[in-house]
Short mmCIF file of N, CA and C in Angstrom, two decimals:
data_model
loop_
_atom_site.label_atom_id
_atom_site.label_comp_id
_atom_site.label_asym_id
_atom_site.label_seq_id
_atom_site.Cartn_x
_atom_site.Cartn_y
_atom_site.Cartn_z
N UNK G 1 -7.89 0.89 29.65
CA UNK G 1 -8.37 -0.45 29.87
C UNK G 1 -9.25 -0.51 31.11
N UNK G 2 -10.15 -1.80 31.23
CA UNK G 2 -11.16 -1.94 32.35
C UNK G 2 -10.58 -2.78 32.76
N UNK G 3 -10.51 -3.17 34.11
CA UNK G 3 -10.01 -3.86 35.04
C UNK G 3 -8.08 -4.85 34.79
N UNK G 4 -8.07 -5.79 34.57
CA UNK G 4 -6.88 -5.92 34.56
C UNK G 4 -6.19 -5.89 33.17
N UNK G 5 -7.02 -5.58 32.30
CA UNK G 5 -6.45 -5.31 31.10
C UNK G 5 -5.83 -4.04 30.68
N UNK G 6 -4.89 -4.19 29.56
CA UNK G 6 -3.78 -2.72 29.42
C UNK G 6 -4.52 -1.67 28.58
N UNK G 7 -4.16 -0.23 29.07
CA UNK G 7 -4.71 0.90 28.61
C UNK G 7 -3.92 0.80 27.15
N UNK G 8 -4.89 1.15 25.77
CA UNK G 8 -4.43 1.32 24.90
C UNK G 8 -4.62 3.26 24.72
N UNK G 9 -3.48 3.70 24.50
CA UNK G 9 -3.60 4.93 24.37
C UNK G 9 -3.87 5.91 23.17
N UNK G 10 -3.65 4.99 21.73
CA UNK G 10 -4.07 5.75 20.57
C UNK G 10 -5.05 5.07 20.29
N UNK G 11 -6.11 4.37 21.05
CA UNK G 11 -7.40 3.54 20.70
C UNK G 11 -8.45 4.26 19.64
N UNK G 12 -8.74 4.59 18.91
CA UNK G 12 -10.05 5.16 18.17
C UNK G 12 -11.04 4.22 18.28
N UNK G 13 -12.33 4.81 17.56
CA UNK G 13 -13.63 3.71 17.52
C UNK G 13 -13.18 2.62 16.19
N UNK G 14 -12.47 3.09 15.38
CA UNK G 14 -11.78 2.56 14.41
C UNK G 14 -11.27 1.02 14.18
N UNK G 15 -9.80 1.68 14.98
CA UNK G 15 -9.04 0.58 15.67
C UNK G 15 -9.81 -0.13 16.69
N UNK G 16 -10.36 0.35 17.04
CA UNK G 16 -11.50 -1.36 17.76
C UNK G 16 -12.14 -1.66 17.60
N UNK G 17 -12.55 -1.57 16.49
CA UNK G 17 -13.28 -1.89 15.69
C UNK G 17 -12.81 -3.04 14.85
N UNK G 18 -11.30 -2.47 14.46
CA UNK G 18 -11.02 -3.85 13.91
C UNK G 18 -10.22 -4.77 14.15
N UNK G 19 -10.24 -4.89 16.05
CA UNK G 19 -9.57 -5.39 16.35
C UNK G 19 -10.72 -6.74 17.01
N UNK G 20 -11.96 -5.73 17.33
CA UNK G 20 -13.25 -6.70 17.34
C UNK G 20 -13.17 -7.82 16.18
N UNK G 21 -13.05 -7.34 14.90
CA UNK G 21 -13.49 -8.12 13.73
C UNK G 21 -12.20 -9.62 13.70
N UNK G 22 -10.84 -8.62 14.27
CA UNK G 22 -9.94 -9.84 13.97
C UNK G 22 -10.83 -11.43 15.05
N UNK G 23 -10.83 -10.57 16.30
CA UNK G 23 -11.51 -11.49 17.28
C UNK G 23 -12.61 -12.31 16.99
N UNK G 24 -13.83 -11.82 15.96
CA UNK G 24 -14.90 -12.38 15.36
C UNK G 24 -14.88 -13.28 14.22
N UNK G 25 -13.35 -12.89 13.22
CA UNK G 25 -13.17 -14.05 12.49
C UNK G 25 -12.36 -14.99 13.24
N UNK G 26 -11.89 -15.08 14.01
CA UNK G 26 -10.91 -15.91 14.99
C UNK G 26 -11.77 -17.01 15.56
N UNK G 27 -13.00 -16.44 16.22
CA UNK G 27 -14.19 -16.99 16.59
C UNK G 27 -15.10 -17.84 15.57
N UNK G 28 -14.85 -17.44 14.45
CA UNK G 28 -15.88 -17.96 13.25
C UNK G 28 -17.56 -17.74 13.41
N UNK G 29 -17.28 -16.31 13.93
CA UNK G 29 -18.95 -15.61 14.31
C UNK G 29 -18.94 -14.71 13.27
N UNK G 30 -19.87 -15.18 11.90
CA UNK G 30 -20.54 -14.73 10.74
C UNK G 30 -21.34 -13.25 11.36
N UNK G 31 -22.29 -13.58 12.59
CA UNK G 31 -23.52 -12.74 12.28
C UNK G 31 -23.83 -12.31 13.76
N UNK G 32 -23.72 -10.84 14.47
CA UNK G 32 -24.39 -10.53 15.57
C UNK G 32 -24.89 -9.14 15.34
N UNK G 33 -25.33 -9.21 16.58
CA UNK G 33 -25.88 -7.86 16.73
C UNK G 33 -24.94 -6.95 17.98
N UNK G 34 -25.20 -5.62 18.39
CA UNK G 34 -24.38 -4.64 18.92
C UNK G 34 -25.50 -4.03 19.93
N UNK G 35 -25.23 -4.11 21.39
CA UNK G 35 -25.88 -2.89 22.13
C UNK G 35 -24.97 -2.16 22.97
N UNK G 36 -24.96 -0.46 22.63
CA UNK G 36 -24.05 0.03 23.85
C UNK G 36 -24.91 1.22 24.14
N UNK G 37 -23.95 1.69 25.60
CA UNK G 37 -24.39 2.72 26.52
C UNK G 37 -24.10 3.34 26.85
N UNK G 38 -24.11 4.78 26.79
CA UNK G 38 -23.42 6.05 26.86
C UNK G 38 -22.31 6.14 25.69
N UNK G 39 -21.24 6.23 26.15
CA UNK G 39 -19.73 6.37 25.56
C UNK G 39 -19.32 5.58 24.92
N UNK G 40 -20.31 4.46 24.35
CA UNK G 40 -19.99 3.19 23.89
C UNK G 40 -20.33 3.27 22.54
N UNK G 41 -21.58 4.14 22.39
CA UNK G 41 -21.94 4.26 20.68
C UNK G 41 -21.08 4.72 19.82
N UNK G 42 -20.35 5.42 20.20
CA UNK G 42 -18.91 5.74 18.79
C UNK G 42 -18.31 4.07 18.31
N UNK G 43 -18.12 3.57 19.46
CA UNK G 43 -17.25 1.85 18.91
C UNK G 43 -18.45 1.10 18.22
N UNK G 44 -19.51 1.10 19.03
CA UNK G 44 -20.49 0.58 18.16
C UNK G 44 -20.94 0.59 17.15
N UNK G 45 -21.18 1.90 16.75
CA UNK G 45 -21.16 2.41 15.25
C UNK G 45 -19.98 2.17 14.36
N UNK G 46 -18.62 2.40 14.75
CA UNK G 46 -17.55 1.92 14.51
C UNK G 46 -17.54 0.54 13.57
N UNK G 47 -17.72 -0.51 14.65
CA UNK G 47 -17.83 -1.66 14.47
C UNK G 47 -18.92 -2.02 13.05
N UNK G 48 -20.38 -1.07 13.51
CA UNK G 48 -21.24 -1.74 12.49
C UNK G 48 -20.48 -1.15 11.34
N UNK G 49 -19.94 -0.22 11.06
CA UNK G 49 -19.36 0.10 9.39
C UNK G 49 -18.04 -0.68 9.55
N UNK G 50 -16.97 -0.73 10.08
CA UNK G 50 -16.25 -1.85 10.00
C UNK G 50 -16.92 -3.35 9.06
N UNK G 51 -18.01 -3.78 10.05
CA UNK G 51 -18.41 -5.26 9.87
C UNK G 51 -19.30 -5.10 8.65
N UNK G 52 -20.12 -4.26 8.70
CA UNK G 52 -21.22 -3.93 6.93
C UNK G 52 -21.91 -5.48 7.40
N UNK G 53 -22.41 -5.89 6.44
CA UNK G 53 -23.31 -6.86 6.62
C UNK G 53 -23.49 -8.41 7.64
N UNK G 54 -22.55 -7.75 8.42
CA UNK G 54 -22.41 -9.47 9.73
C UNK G 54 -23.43 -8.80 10.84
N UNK G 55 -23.12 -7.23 10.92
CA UNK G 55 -23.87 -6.85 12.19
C UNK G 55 -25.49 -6.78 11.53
N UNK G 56 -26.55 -7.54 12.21
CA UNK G 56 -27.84 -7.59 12.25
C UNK G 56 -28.51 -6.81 12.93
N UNK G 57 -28.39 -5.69 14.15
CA UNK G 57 -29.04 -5.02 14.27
C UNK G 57 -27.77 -4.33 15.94
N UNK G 58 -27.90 -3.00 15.61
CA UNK G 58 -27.21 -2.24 16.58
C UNK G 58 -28.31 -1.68 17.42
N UNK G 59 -27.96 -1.34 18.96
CA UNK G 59 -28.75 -0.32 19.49
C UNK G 59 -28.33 0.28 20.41
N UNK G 60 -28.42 1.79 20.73
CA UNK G 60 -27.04 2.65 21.14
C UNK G 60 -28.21 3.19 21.91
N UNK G 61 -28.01 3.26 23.39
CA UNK G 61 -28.92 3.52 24.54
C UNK G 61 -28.12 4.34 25.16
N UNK G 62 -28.82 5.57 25.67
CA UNK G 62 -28.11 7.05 26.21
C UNK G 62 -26.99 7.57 25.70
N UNK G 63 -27.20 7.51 24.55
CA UNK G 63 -25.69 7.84 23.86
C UNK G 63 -25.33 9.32 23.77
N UNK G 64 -23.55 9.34 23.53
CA UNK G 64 -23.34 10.85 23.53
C UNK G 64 -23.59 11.31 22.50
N UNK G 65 -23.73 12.56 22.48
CA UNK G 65 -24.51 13.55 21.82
C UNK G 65 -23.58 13.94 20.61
N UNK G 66 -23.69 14.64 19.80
CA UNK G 66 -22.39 15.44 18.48
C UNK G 66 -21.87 16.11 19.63
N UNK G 67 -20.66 16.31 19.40
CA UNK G 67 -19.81 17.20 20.05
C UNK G 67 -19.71 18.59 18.87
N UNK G 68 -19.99 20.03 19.72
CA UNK G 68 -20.20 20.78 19.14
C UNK G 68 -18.95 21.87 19.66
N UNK G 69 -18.49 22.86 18.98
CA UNK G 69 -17.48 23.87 19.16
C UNK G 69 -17.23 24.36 20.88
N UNK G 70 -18.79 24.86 21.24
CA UNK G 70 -19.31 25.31 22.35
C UNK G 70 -18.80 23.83 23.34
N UNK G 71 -18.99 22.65 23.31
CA UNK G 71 -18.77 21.76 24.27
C UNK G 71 -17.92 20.78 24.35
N UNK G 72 -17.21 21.07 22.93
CA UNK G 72 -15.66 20.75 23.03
C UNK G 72 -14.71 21.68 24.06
N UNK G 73 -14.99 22.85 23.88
CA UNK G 73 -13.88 23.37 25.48
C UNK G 73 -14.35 22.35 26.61
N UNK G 74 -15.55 21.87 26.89
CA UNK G 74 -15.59 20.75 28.41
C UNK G 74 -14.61 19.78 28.33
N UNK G 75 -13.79 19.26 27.07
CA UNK G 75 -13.60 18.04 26.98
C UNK G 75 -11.71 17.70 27.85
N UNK G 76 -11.19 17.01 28.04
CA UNK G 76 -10.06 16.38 28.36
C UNK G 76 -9.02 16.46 27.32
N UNK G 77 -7.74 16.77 27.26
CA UNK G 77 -7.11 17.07 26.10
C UNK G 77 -6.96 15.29 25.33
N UNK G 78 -7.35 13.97 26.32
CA UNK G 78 -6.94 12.79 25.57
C UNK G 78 -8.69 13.05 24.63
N UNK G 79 -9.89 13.46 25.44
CA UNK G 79 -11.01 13.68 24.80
C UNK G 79 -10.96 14.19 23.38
N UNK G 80 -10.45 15.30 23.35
CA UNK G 80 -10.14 16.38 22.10
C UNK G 80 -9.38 15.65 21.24
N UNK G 81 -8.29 14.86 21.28
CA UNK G 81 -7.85 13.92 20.35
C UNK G 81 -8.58 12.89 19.86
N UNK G 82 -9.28 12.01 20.98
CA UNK G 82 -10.51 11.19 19.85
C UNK G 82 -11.54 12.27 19.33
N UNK G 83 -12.20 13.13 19.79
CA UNK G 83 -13.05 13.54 18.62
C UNK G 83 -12.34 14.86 17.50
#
């Protein structure tokens, strides 16, 4: 979690994805769009296949790269479990 909110520990891009959507029908917001940055484009993308036709246009600025065999050893063992 960011600031005073609680760390969710089995979070995927998935699951927040559709935890966004519960929040967006809750809201009664039909139709947006998505911008993220860096580490953010997995949820983003997430979200747009979650949502299919509400999201109007995504855009994923410095985003991470495929994770490949070679640069999966860099990763964090909570890292290695999301990807």
């Amino acid at each position: 979690g960011y600031g005073d909110s609680d760390l969710q520990k089995k979070i995927t891009p998935i699951i927040f994805a559709q935890q966004i959507q519960e929040f967006l029908i809750a809201q009664q917001i039909e139709k947006f769009s998505i911008i993220s940055v860096s580490g953010g484009a997995p949820f983003a993308l997430a979200i747009a296949h979650v949502m299919g036709d509400a999201v109007q246009k995504v855009a994923c600025i410095g985003s991470v790269g495929p994770i490949t065999q070679s640069s999966f050893f860099y990763l964090s063992a909570q890292q290695r479990k999301f990807w």
